[in-house]
Amino acid sequence: MIQPGLARISRLLEHSSLPWRAVHVAGTNGKGSVCAYVSAMLHAANIKTGRFTSPHLIDRWDSVTIEEKTIDESKFRKAEDAVKLRDSSGDIRASEFELLTATAFELFTQEKVQVGVIEVGVGGRHDATNIVQHPLVTVITKIGRDHQPLLGTSIEEIANHKAGIMKPGAACIVDATNSDSVLQVLGATAREVGAEPFHRSPSDSGQESADLQKYLPKSDLEPHQRINLGLAYRAALIAAQQMAPAVSSRALLEGARESVWPGRLQTLDIRALTGRGEPVILDGAHNTQSAEVLGIYINERVRTKTGPITWIMAASLGKDLRELLSHLFQSHDNIVAVEFGPVDGMPWVLPVNAESILEVARSLGVDGLLENAGKDVLRSLQLAAKTATGDPIVICGSLYLVSDVLRLLRDIG
């Protein structure tokens, strides 16, 4: 389970050297994408870079990358075993996420990275990753309502938790499209702790947008992706200027071209699993804000005038299903509800019952075909392929469902 607070992670790492510098990223949506962009840019600038993101995509160790490659499983397990031994011998009783964070940080040191790009787990202020004390730069992406039992019910309370990663003397970049009340909280915290300079992106000067247009003029990015890329570019530029001052803007943005972040508007071939020739869309949208963005994309780019969307949906227990699904479903759509499998290293994460998704769909007026695939993700894909024929299929609702689908594809070869 999630156990906020820095006491246990501090004990796990109290005798560890963490000589690398950090780019620390918090937010509700987009923080994983920002981390992927930043690490790709710094790597392109010949700065040895590690990245720690969660949850993992397919295997637990893919939370850690070194120089844009997943850490070797044997190295991960060796570091993890050492951390777990430290935990048990010291009777620390660290959570699974704290053990994972400590393992990632130890690997950064062992691999001699110069910069660690770190995604916050939950919140920020009391998150295990906030053991980092002297970041090169902090980034706060779009903030919405998620994890309310831990972070509070108001958007301002949640913003206060995210703002907790700011550090004295370290630049902070925030998504300027956040609400005024969120920006006020972030700005006040920056002044209080002395986090400076404090940047909003996109900025009034428009410099990031000008550079992005100059070097990536033909990039087919959605508005939220472009905002995340702008945040990442500003963060990478600030970090690179401290680590390798001669690095050019162009080198960083060339690195952005190589960035890969699966499970976000990803086009996927499921022919090997279902026989379907047409690609499907795989997206990890799992809260109201990300579902709204996905819904707009589907309605503008994917929907046809006649054919419905067939959705394969799963969700984590505790999500507001009605608010989440109302941004996605239309009356004539088809729904295949499924439950994702056990999450390695995160036993507290449970799926909502598939029938609950269908009940909400009915209450929203969906009158297409509604199928319950239970706990069988492969069957959900096969049912959707049979139902949709050639019409669009979208798989979403949970990053853990994304993981299950990608794992099925990997295992089938």
GROMACS .gro file of C-alpha atoms in nm:
model
  413
    1MET     CA    1   0.000   0.000   0.000
    2ILE     CA    2   0.097   0.367  -0.034
    3GLN     CA    3   0.261   0.503   0.281
    4PRO     CA    4   0.337   0.877   0.252
    5GLY     CA    5   0.634   1.023   0.434
    6LEU     CA    6   1.012   1.043   0.396
    7ALA     CA    7   1.124   0.870   0.718
    8ARG     CA    8   1.153   0.518   0.572
    9ILE     CA    9   1.318   0.617   0.242
   10SER     CA   10   1.562   0.832   0.440
   11ARG     CA   11   1.665   0.531   0.645
   12LEU     CA   12   1.693   0.310   0.336
   13LEU     CA   13   1.933   0.556   0.175
   14GLU     CA   14   2.104   0.711   0.478
   15HIS     CA   15   2.440   0.547   0.399
   16SER     CA   16   2.410   0.573   0.020
   17SER     CA   17   2.591   0.819  -0.199
   18LEU     CA   18   2.367   0.994  -0.451
   19PRO     CA   19   2.618   1.203  -0.647
   20TRP     CA   20   2.398   1.251  -0.956
   21ARG     CA   21   2.174   1.551  -1.009
   22ALA     CA   22   1.800   1.530  -1.070
   23VAL     CA   23   1.517   1.661  -1.283
   24HIS     CA   24   1.212   1.602  -1.063
   25VAL     CA   25   0.864   1.593  -1.222
   26ALA     CA   26   0.524   1.604  -1.047
   27GLY     CA   27   0.170   1.651  -1.174
   28THR     CA   28  -0.151   1.461  -1.239
   29ASN     CA   29  -0.122   1.410  -1.614
   30GLY     CA   30   0.173   1.423  -1.851
   31LYS     CA   31   0.455   1.372  -1.604
   32GLY     CA   32   0.563   1.040  -1.756
   33SER     CA   33   0.569   1.194  -2.103
   34VAL     CA   34   0.770   1.490  -1.977
   35CYS     CA   35   1.021   1.252  -1.818
   36ALA     CA   36   1.053   1.058  -2.144
   37TYR     CA   37   1.114   1.376  -2.342
   38VAL     CA   38   1.366   1.517  -2.091
   39SER     CA   39   1.572   1.199  -2.072
   40ALA     CA   40   1.577   1.163  -2.451
   41MET     CA   41   1.696   1.523  -2.488
   42LEU     CA   42   1.970   1.496  -2.226
   43HIS     CA   43   2.083   1.166  -2.375
   44ALA     CA   44   2.107   1.335  -2.716
   45ALA     CA   45   2.324   1.601  -2.552
   46ASN     CA   46   2.572   1.331  -2.438
   47ILE     CA   47   2.476   1.369  -2.073
   48LYS     CA   48   2.458   1.025  -1.915
   49THR     CA   49   2.099   1.001  -1.801
   50GLY     CA   50   1.886   0.764  -1.597
   51ARG     CA   51   1.506   0.769  -1.577
   52PHE     CA   52   1.272   0.643  -1.307
   53THR     CA   53   0.900   0.628  -1.383
   54SER     CA   54   0.608   0.437  -1.239
   55PRO     CA   55   0.410   0.224  -1.271
   56HIS     CA   56   0.624  -0.010  -1.477
   57LEU     CA   57   0.504  -0.092  -1.826
   58ILE     CA   58   0.556  -0.467  -1.862
   59ASP     CA   59   0.817  -0.580  -1.608
   60ARG     CA   60   0.901  -0.423  -1.273
   61TRP     CA   61   1.254  -0.334  -1.384
   62ASP     CA   62   1.138  -0.130  -1.683
   63SER     CA   63   1.068   0.150  -1.435
   64VAL     CA   64   1.442   0.220  -1.458
   65THR     CA   65   1.621   0.314  -1.779
   66ILE     CA   66   1.986   0.402  -1.829
   67GLU     CA   67   2.079   0.587  -2.147
   68GLU     CA   68   1.730   0.522  -2.290
   69LYS     CA   69   1.752   0.145  -2.235
   70THR     CA   70   1.573  -0.060  -1.972
   71ILE     CA   71   1.810  -0.167  -1.695
   72ASP     CA   72   1.928  -0.526  -1.721
   73GLU     CA   73   1.707  -0.755  -1.512
   74SER     CA   74   2.001  -0.910  -1.328
   75LYS     CA   75   2.137  -0.569  -1.226
   76PHE     CA   76   1.793  -0.463  -1.109
   77ARG     CA   77   1.738  -0.775  -0.901
   78LYS     CA   78   2.083  -0.751  -0.742
   79ALA     CA   79   2.023  -0.389  -0.638
   80GLU     CA   80   1.669  -0.468  -0.524
   81ASP     CA   81   1.789  -0.762  -0.311
   82ALA     CA   82   2.045  -0.536  -0.141
   83VAL     CA   83   1.777  -0.275  -0.065
   84LYS     CA   84   1.537  -0.539   0.068
   85LEU     CA   85   1.808  -0.682   0.292
   86ARG     CA   86   1.874  -0.333   0.429
   87ASP     CA   87   1.501  -0.293   0.490
   88SER     CA   88   1.461  -0.622   0.677
   89SER     CA   89   1.782  -0.599   0.880
   90GLY     CA   90   1.697  -0.247   0.989
   91ASP     CA   91   1.329  -0.328   1.051
   92ILE     CA   92   1.242  -0.027   0.839
   93ARG     CA   93   0.921  -0.176   0.694
   94ALA     CA   94   0.936   0.027   0.377
   95SER     CA   95   0.652   0.015   0.125
   96GLU     CA   96   0.692  -0.150  -0.215
   97PHE     CA   97   0.723   0.191  -0.381
   98GLU     CA   98   0.987   0.304  -0.133
   99LEU     CA   99   1.187  -0.012  -0.204
  100LEU     CA  100   1.152   0.049  -0.578
  101THR     CA  101   1.259   0.413  -0.543
  102ALA     CA  102   1.564   0.321  -0.337
  103THR     CA  103   1.654   0.052  -0.592
  104ALA     CA  104   1.630   0.300  -0.878
  105PHE     CA  105   1.846   0.556  -0.696
  106GLU     CA  106   2.109   0.295  -0.612
  107LEU     CA  107   2.118   0.190  -0.978
  108PHE     CA  108   2.167   0.551  -1.087
  109THR     CA  109   2.473   0.566  -0.863
  110GLN     CA  110   2.607   0.227  -0.972
  111GLU     CA  111   2.565   0.316  -1.340
  112LYS     CA  112   2.735   0.653  -1.283
  113VAL     CA  113   2.461   0.862  -1.440
  114GLN     CA  114   2.506   1.237  -1.437
  115VAL     CA  115   2.136   1.318  -1.424
  116GLY     CA  116   1.839   1.119  -1.295
  117VAL     CA  117   1.501   1.213  -1.443
  118ILE     CA  118   1.249   1.121  -1.175
  119GLU     CA  119   0.871   1.094  -1.188
  120VAL     CA  120   0.686   1.145  -0.861
  121GLY     CA  121   0.476   0.847  -0.753
  122VAL     CA  122   0.181   1.018  -0.579
  123GLY     CA  123   0.157   1.384  -0.487
  124GLY     CA  124   0.506   1.518  -0.426
  125ARG     CA  125   0.561   1.665  -0.082
  126HIS     CA  126   0.552   1.330   0.102
  127ASP     CA  127   0.642   1.108  -0.193
  128ALA     CA  128   0.946   0.882  -0.157
  129THR     CA  129   1.114   1.044  -0.458
  130ASN     CA  130   1.122   1.375  -0.268
  131ILE     CA  131   1.430   1.252  -0.085
  132VAL     CA  132   1.610   1.433  -0.368
  133GLN     CA  133   1.742   1.755  -0.214
  134HIS     CA  134   1.931   1.948  -0.483
  135PRO     CA  135   1.755   1.908  -0.818
  136LEU     CA  136   1.873   2.089  -1.125
  137VAL     CA  137   1.512   2.180  -1.199
  138THR     CA  138   1.162   2.075  -1.095
  139VAL     CA  139   0.861   2.049  -1.325
  140ILE     CA  140   0.491   2.049  -1.240
  141THR     CA  141   0.258   1.938  -1.518
  142LYS     CA  142  -0.120   1.966  -1.548
  143ILE     CA  143  -0.293   1.915  -1.212
  144GLY     CA  144  -0.634   1.753  -1.173
  145ARG     CA  145  -0.829   1.559  -0.916
  146ASP     CA  146  -0.679   1.217  -0.850
  147HIS     CA  147  -0.575   1.022  -0.537
  148GLN     CA  148  -0.806   1.244  -0.331
  149PRO     CA  149  -0.794   1.021  -0.019
  150LEU     CA  150  -0.422   1.096   0.004
  151LEU     CA  151  -0.397   1.444  -0.143
  152GLY     CA  152  -0.723   1.617  -0.049
  153THR     CA  153  -1.049   1.689  -0.225
  154SER     CA  154  -0.986   2.042  -0.354
  155ILE     CA  155  -0.763   2.121  -0.649
  156GLU     CA  156  -0.572   2.368  -0.430
  157GLU     CA  157  -0.491   2.100  -0.171
  158ILE     CA  158  -0.368   1.870  -0.446
  159ALA     CA  159  -0.157   2.151  -0.594
  160ASN     CA  160   0.000   2.210  -0.253
  161HIS     CA  161   0.116   1.848  -0.243
  162LYS     CA  162   0.262   1.870  -0.594
  163ALA     CA  163   0.437   2.197  -0.508
  164GLY     CA  164   0.624   2.018  -0.230
  165ILE     CA  165   0.897   1.908  -0.473
  166MET     CA  166   1.017   2.268  -0.515
  167LYS     CA  167   1.358   2.335  -0.361
  168PRO     CA  168   1.549   2.652  -0.272
  169GLY     CA  169   1.758   2.782  -0.560
  170ALA     CA  170   1.627   2.527  -0.810
  171ALA     CA  171   1.431   2.653  -1.108
  172CYS     CA  172   1.071   2.536  -1.132
  173ILE     CA  173   0.866   2.513  -1.451
  174VAL     CA  174   0.488   2.477  -1.434
  175ASP     CA  175   0.219   2.412  -1.693
  176ALA     CA  176   0.067   2.755  -1.757
  177THR     CA  177  -0.264   2.599  -1.866
  178ASN     CA  178  -0.339   2.504  -1.505
  179SER     CA  179  -0.627   2.691  -1.344
  180ASP     CA  180  -0.563   3.032  -1.185
  181SER     CA  181  -0.613   2.889  -0.836
  182VAL     CA  182  -0.354   2.617  -0.900
  183LEU     CA  183  -0.105   2.866  -1.042
  184GLN     CA  184  -0.155   3.088  -0.737
  185VAL     CA  185  -0.070   2.796  -0.504
  186LEU     CA  186   0.236   2.703  -0.709
  187GLY     CA  187   0.358   3.062  -0.730
  188ALA     CA  188   0.314   3.120  -0.357
  189THR     CA  189   0.506   2.803  -0.274
  190ALA     CA  190   0.787   2.899  -0.511
  191ARG     CA  191   0.823   3.235  -0.336
  192GLU     CA  192   0.805   3.075   0.008
  193VAL     CA  193   1.079   2.818  -0.052
  194GLY     CA  194   1.293   3.032  -0.282
  195ALA     CA  195   1.247   2.814  -0.592
  196GLU     CA  196   1.375   3.040  -0.864
  197PRO     CA  197   1.359   3.120  -1.141
  198PHE     CA  198   0.991   3.027  -1.161
  199HIS     CA  199   0.874   2.971  -1.520
  200ARG     CA  200   0.534   2.922  -1.675
  201SER     CA  201   0.523   2.724  -1.998
  202PRO     CA  202   0.403   2.811  -2.256
  203SER     CA  203   0.555   3.145  -2.158
  204ASP     CA  204   0.446   3.494  -2.250
  205SER     CA  205   0.765   3.533  -2.453
  206GLY     CA  206   0.677   3.226  -2.658
  207GLN     CA  207   1.043   3.125  -2.686
  208GLU     CA  208   0.976   2.753  -2.635
  209SER     CA  209   0.704   2.759  -2.900
  210ALA     CA  210   0.934   2.939  -3.142
  211ASP     CA  211   1.212   2.683  -3.091
  212LEU     CA  212   0.969   2.392  -3.122
  213GLN     CA  213   0.828   2.534  -3.443
  214LYS     CA  214   1.177   2.592  -3.581
  215TYR     CA  215   1.314   2.245  -3.515
  216LEU     CA  216   0.999   2.032  -3.511
  217PRO     CA  217   0.772   2.215  -3.759
  218LYS     CA  218   0.602   1.904  -3.895
  219SER     CA  219   0.549   1.718  -3.569
  220ASP     CA  220   0.196   1.585  -3.551
  221LEU     CA  221   0.138   1.646  -3.181
  222GLU     CA  222  -0.188   1.700  -3.000
  223PRO     CA  223  -0.214   2.026  -2.797
  224HIS     CA  224  -0.145   1.854  -2.462
  225GLN     CA  225   0.153   1.671  -2.612
  226ARG     CA  226   0.297   1.996  -2.740
  227ILE     CA  227   0.256   2.155  -2.397
  228ASN     CA  228   0.434   1.860  -2.234
  229LEU     CA  229   0.712   1.881  -2.492
  230GLY     CA  230   0.749   2.254  -2.417
  231LEU     CA  231   0.778   2.185  -2.043
  232ALA     CA  232   1.035   1.914  -2.110
  233TYR     CA  233   1.236   2.132  -2.347
  234ARG     CA  234   1.260   2.417  -2.096
  235ALA     CA  235   1.358   2.170  -1.820
  236ALA     CA  236   1.618   1.996  -2.036
  237LEU     CA  237   1.762   2.332  -2.141
  238ILE     CA  238   1.800   2.445  -1.779
  239ALA     CA  239   1.952   2.111  -1.677
  240ALA     CA  240   2.188   2.096  -1.975
  241GLN     CA  241   2.311   2.452  -1.918
  242GLN     CA  242   2.432   2.341  -1.575
  243MET     CA  243   2.579   2.008  -1.684
  244ALA     CA  244   2.709   2.084  -2.035
  245PRO     CA  245   2.683   2.458  -2.110
  246ALA     CA  246   2.786   2.423  -2.474
  247VAL     CA  247   2.483   2.210  -2.565
  248SER     CA  248   2.265   2.364  -2.834
  249SER     CA  249   1.886   2.390  -2.841
  250ARG     CA  250   1.889   2.200  -3.165
  251ALA     CA  251   2.068   1.901  -3.011
  252LEU     CA  252   1.804   1.879  -2.738
  253LEU     CA  253   1.512   1.899  -2.978
  254GLU     CA  254   1.668   1.645  -3.210
  255GLY     CA  255   1.664   1.415  -2.909
  256ALA     CA  256   1.292   1.478  -2.864
  257ARG     CA  257   1.232   1.322  -3.206
  258GLU     CA  258   1.365   0.992  -3.072
  259SER     CA  259   1.149   0.991  -2.760
  260VAL     CA  260   0.917   0.692  -2.724
  261TRP     CA  261   0.645   0.669  -2.459
  262PRO     CA  262   0.421   0.365  -2.512
  263GLY     CA  263   0.058   0.358  -2.407
  264ARG     CA  264  -0.016   0.721  -2.492
  265LEU     CA  265  -0.219   0.750  -2.813
  266GLN     CA  266  -0.020   0.450  -2.931
  267THR     CA  267  -0.118   0.281  -3.255
  268LEU     CA  268  -0.099  -0.093  -3.203
  269ASP     CA  269  -0.117  -0.400  -3.426
  270ILE     CA  270  -0.312  -0.681  -3.254
  271ARG     CA  271  -0.329  -0.909  -3.557
  272ALA     CA  272  -0.123  -1.179  -3.381
  273LEU     CA  273  -0.378  -1.194  -3.098
  274THR     CA  274  -0.705  -1.146  -3.285
  275GLY     CA  275  -0.652  -1.172  -3.661
  276ARG     CA  276  -0.772  -0.811  -3.698
  277GLY     CA  277  -0.583  -0.630  -3.974
  278GLU     CA  278  -0.666  -0.273  -3.874
  279PRO     CA  279  -0.457  -0.112  -3.596
  280VAL     CA  280  -0.612  -0.012  -3.264
  281ILE     CA  281  -0.543   0.279  -3.029
  282LEU     CA  282  -0.390   0.209  -2.686
  283ASP     CA  283  -0.400   0.487  -2.428
  284GLY     CA  284  -0.346   0.490  -2.052
  285ALA     CA  285  -0.610   0.758  -1.980
  286HIS     CA  286  -0.722   0.674  -1.627
  287ASN     CA  287  -0.862   0.991  -1.471
  288THR     CA  288  -1.114   1.258  -1.565
  289GLN     CA  289  -0.863   1.500  -1.714
  290SER     CA  290  -0.686   1.246  -1.933
  291ALA     CA  291  -1.018   1.089  -2.038
  292GLU     CA  292  -1.141   1.429  -2.151
  293VAL     CA  293  -0.829   1.478  -2.363
  294LEU     CA  294  -0.861   1.128  -2.511
  295GLY     CA  295  -1.232   1.182  -2.582
  296ILE     CA  296  -1.159   1.500  -2.776
  297TYR     CA  297  -0.890   1.324  -2.979
  298ILE     CA  298  -1.116   1.029  -3.061
  299ASN     CA  299  -1.408   1.252  -3.158
  300GLU     CA  300  -1.196   1.477  -3.379
  301ARG     CA  301  -0.953   1.225  -3.532
  302VAL     CA  302  -1.102   0.877  -3.513
  303ARG     CA  303  -1.480   0.870  -3.515
  304THR     CA  304  -1.653   0.822  -3.846
  305LYS     CA  305  -1.997   0.956  -3.929
  306THR     CA  306  -2.156   0.611  -3.928
  307GLY     CA  307  -1.947   0.355  -3.740
  308PRO     CA  308  -1.926   0.333  -3.361
  309ILE     CA  309  -1.616   0.313  -3.145
  310THR     CA  310  -1.560  -0.020  -2.972
  311TRP     CA  311  -1.398   0.045  -2.635
  312ILE     CA  312  -1.202  -0.207  -2.430
  313MET     CA  313  -1.217  -0.067  -2.079
  314ALA     CA  314  -1.072  -0.143  -1.739
  315ALA     CA  315  -1.032   0.083  -1.438
  316SER     CA  316  -0.874   0.081  -1.095
  317LEU     CA  317  -1.095   0.041  -0.792
  318GLY     CA  318  -1.186   0.378  -0.643
  319LYS     CA  319  -1.210   0.574  -0.968
  320ASP     CA  320  -1.517   0.787  -1.037
  321LEU     CA  321  -1.637   0.575  -1.328
  322ARG     CA  322  -1.925   0.795  -1.433
  323GLU     CA  323  -1.711   1.106  -1.455
  324LEU     CA  324  -1.434   0.915  -1.633
  325LEU     CA  325  -1.652   0.737  -1.888
  326SER     CA  326  -1.881   1.030  -1.966
  327HIS     CA  327  -1.597   1.189  -2.163
  328LEU     CA  328  -1.553   0.880  -2.380
  329PHE     CA  329  -1.873   0.691  -2.458
  330GLN     CA  330  -2.143   0.787  -2.706
  331SER     CA  331  -2.482   0.620  -2.728
  332HIS     CA  332  -2.411   0.392  -3.025
  333ASP     CA  333  -2.067   0.275  -2.905
  334ASN     CA  334  -1.978  -0.082  -2.812
  335ILE     CA  335  -1.812  -0.160  -2.477
  336VAL     CA  336  -1.602  -0.460  -2.378
  337ALA     CA  337  -1.533  -0.438  -2.004
  338VAL     CA  338  -1.243  -0.631  -1.855
  339GLU     CA  339  -1.039  -0.652  -1.534
  340PHE     CA  340  -0.661  -0.616  -1.546
  341GLY     CA  341  -0.447  -0.878  -1.372
  342PRO     CA  342  -0.234  -0.856  -1.055
  343VAL     CA  343   0.023  -0.575  -1.065
  344ASP     CA  344   0.375  -0.692  -0.982
  345GLY     CA  345   0.507  -0.504  -0.680
  346MET     CA  346   0.177  -0.318  -0.626
  347PRO     CA  347  -0.059  -0.569  -0.462
  348TRP     CA  348  -0.287  -0.294  -0.332
  349VAL     CA  349  -0.390  -0.194  -0.687
  350LEU     CA  350  -0.715  -0.372  -0.775
  351PRO     CA  351  -0.945  -0.351  -1.079
  352VAL     CA  352  -1.306  -0.244  -1.062
  353ASN     CA  353  -1.553  -0.521  -1.140
  354ALA     CA  354  -1.613  -0.531  -1.515
  355GLU     CA  355  -1.989  -0.535  -1.470
  356SER     CA  356  -1.966  -0.199  -1.290
  357ILE     CA  357  -1.825  -0.044  -1.606
  358LEU     CA  358  -2.117  -0.181  -1.808
  359GLU     CA  359  -2.368  -0.056  -1.552
  360VAL     CA  360  -2.228   0.296  -1.584
  361ALA     CA  361  -2.233   0.265  -1.963
  362ARG     CA  362  -2.604   0.175  -1.952
  363SER     CA  363  -2.675   0.469  -1.719
  364LEU     CA  364  -2.503   0.698  -1.972
  365GLY     CA  365  -2.741   0.577  -2.243
  366VAL     CA  366  -2.502   0.351  -2.431
  367ASP     CA  367  -2.714   0.108  -2.633
  368GLY     CA  368  -2.447  -0.066  -2.841
  369LEU     CA  369  -2.314  -0.413  -2.769
  370LEU     CA  370  -2.200  -0.447  -2.407
  371GLU     CA  371  -1.970  -0.741  -2.326
  372ASN     CA  372  -1.819  -0.857  -1.997
  373ALA     CA  373  -1.482  -1.028  -2.053
  374GLY     CA  374  -1.421  -1.079  -1.682
  375LYS     CA  375  -1.052  -1.123  -1.605
  376ASP     CA  376  -0.959  -1.240  -1.956
  377VAL     CA  377  -0.776  -0.959  -2.137
  378LEU     CA  378  -0.707  -1.175  -2.443
  379ARG     CA  379  -1.077  -1.254  -2.472
  380SER     CA  380  -1.158  -0.883  -2.446
  381LEU     CA  381  -0.937  -0.816  -2.748
  382GLN     CA  382  -1.095  -1.099  -2.944
  383LEU     CA  383  -1.449  -0.990  -2.855
  384ALA     CA  384  -1.372  -0.632  -2.957
  385ALA     CA  385  -1.219  -0.739  -3.288
  386LYS     CA  386  -1.524  -0.952  -3.367
  387THR     CA  387  -1.764  -0.674  -3.267
  388ALA     CA  388  -1.591  -0.385  -3.441
  389THR     CA  389  -1.512  -0.561  -3.769
  390GLY     CA  390  -1.326  -0.277  -3.940
  391ASP     CA  391  -1.447   0.009  -3.718
  392PRO     CA  392  -1.215   0.175  -3.463
  393ILE     CA  393  -1.111   0.006  -3.138
  394VAL     CA  394  -0.976   0.203  -2.842
  395ILE     CA  395  -0.818   0.034  -2.538
  396CYS     CA  396  -0.804   0.261  -2.232
  397GLY     CA  397  -0.903   0.328  -1.872
  398SER     CA  398  -0.593   0.201  -1.693
  399LEU     CA  399  -0.217   0.189  -1.733
  400TYR     CA  400  -0.237  -0.161  -1.589
  401LEU     CA  401  -0.458  -0.268  -1.879
  402VAL     CA  402  -0.201  -0.114  -2.114
  403SER     CA  403   0.062  -0.330  -1.944
  404ASP     CA  404  -0.144  -0.646  -1.980
  405VAL     CA  405  -0.203  -0.586  -2.352
  406LEU     CA  406   0.163  -0.510  -2.426
  407ARG     CA  407   0.269  -0.816  -2.224
  408LEU     CA  408   0.037  -1.038  -2.428
  409LEU     CA  409   0.192  -0.907  -2.749
  410ARG     CA  410   0.544  -0.955  -2.619
  411ASP     CA  411   0.479  -1.308  -2.501
  412ILE     CA  412   0.325  -1.419  -2.829
  413GLY     CA  413   0.638  -1.298  -3.007
   0.00000   0.00000   0.00000
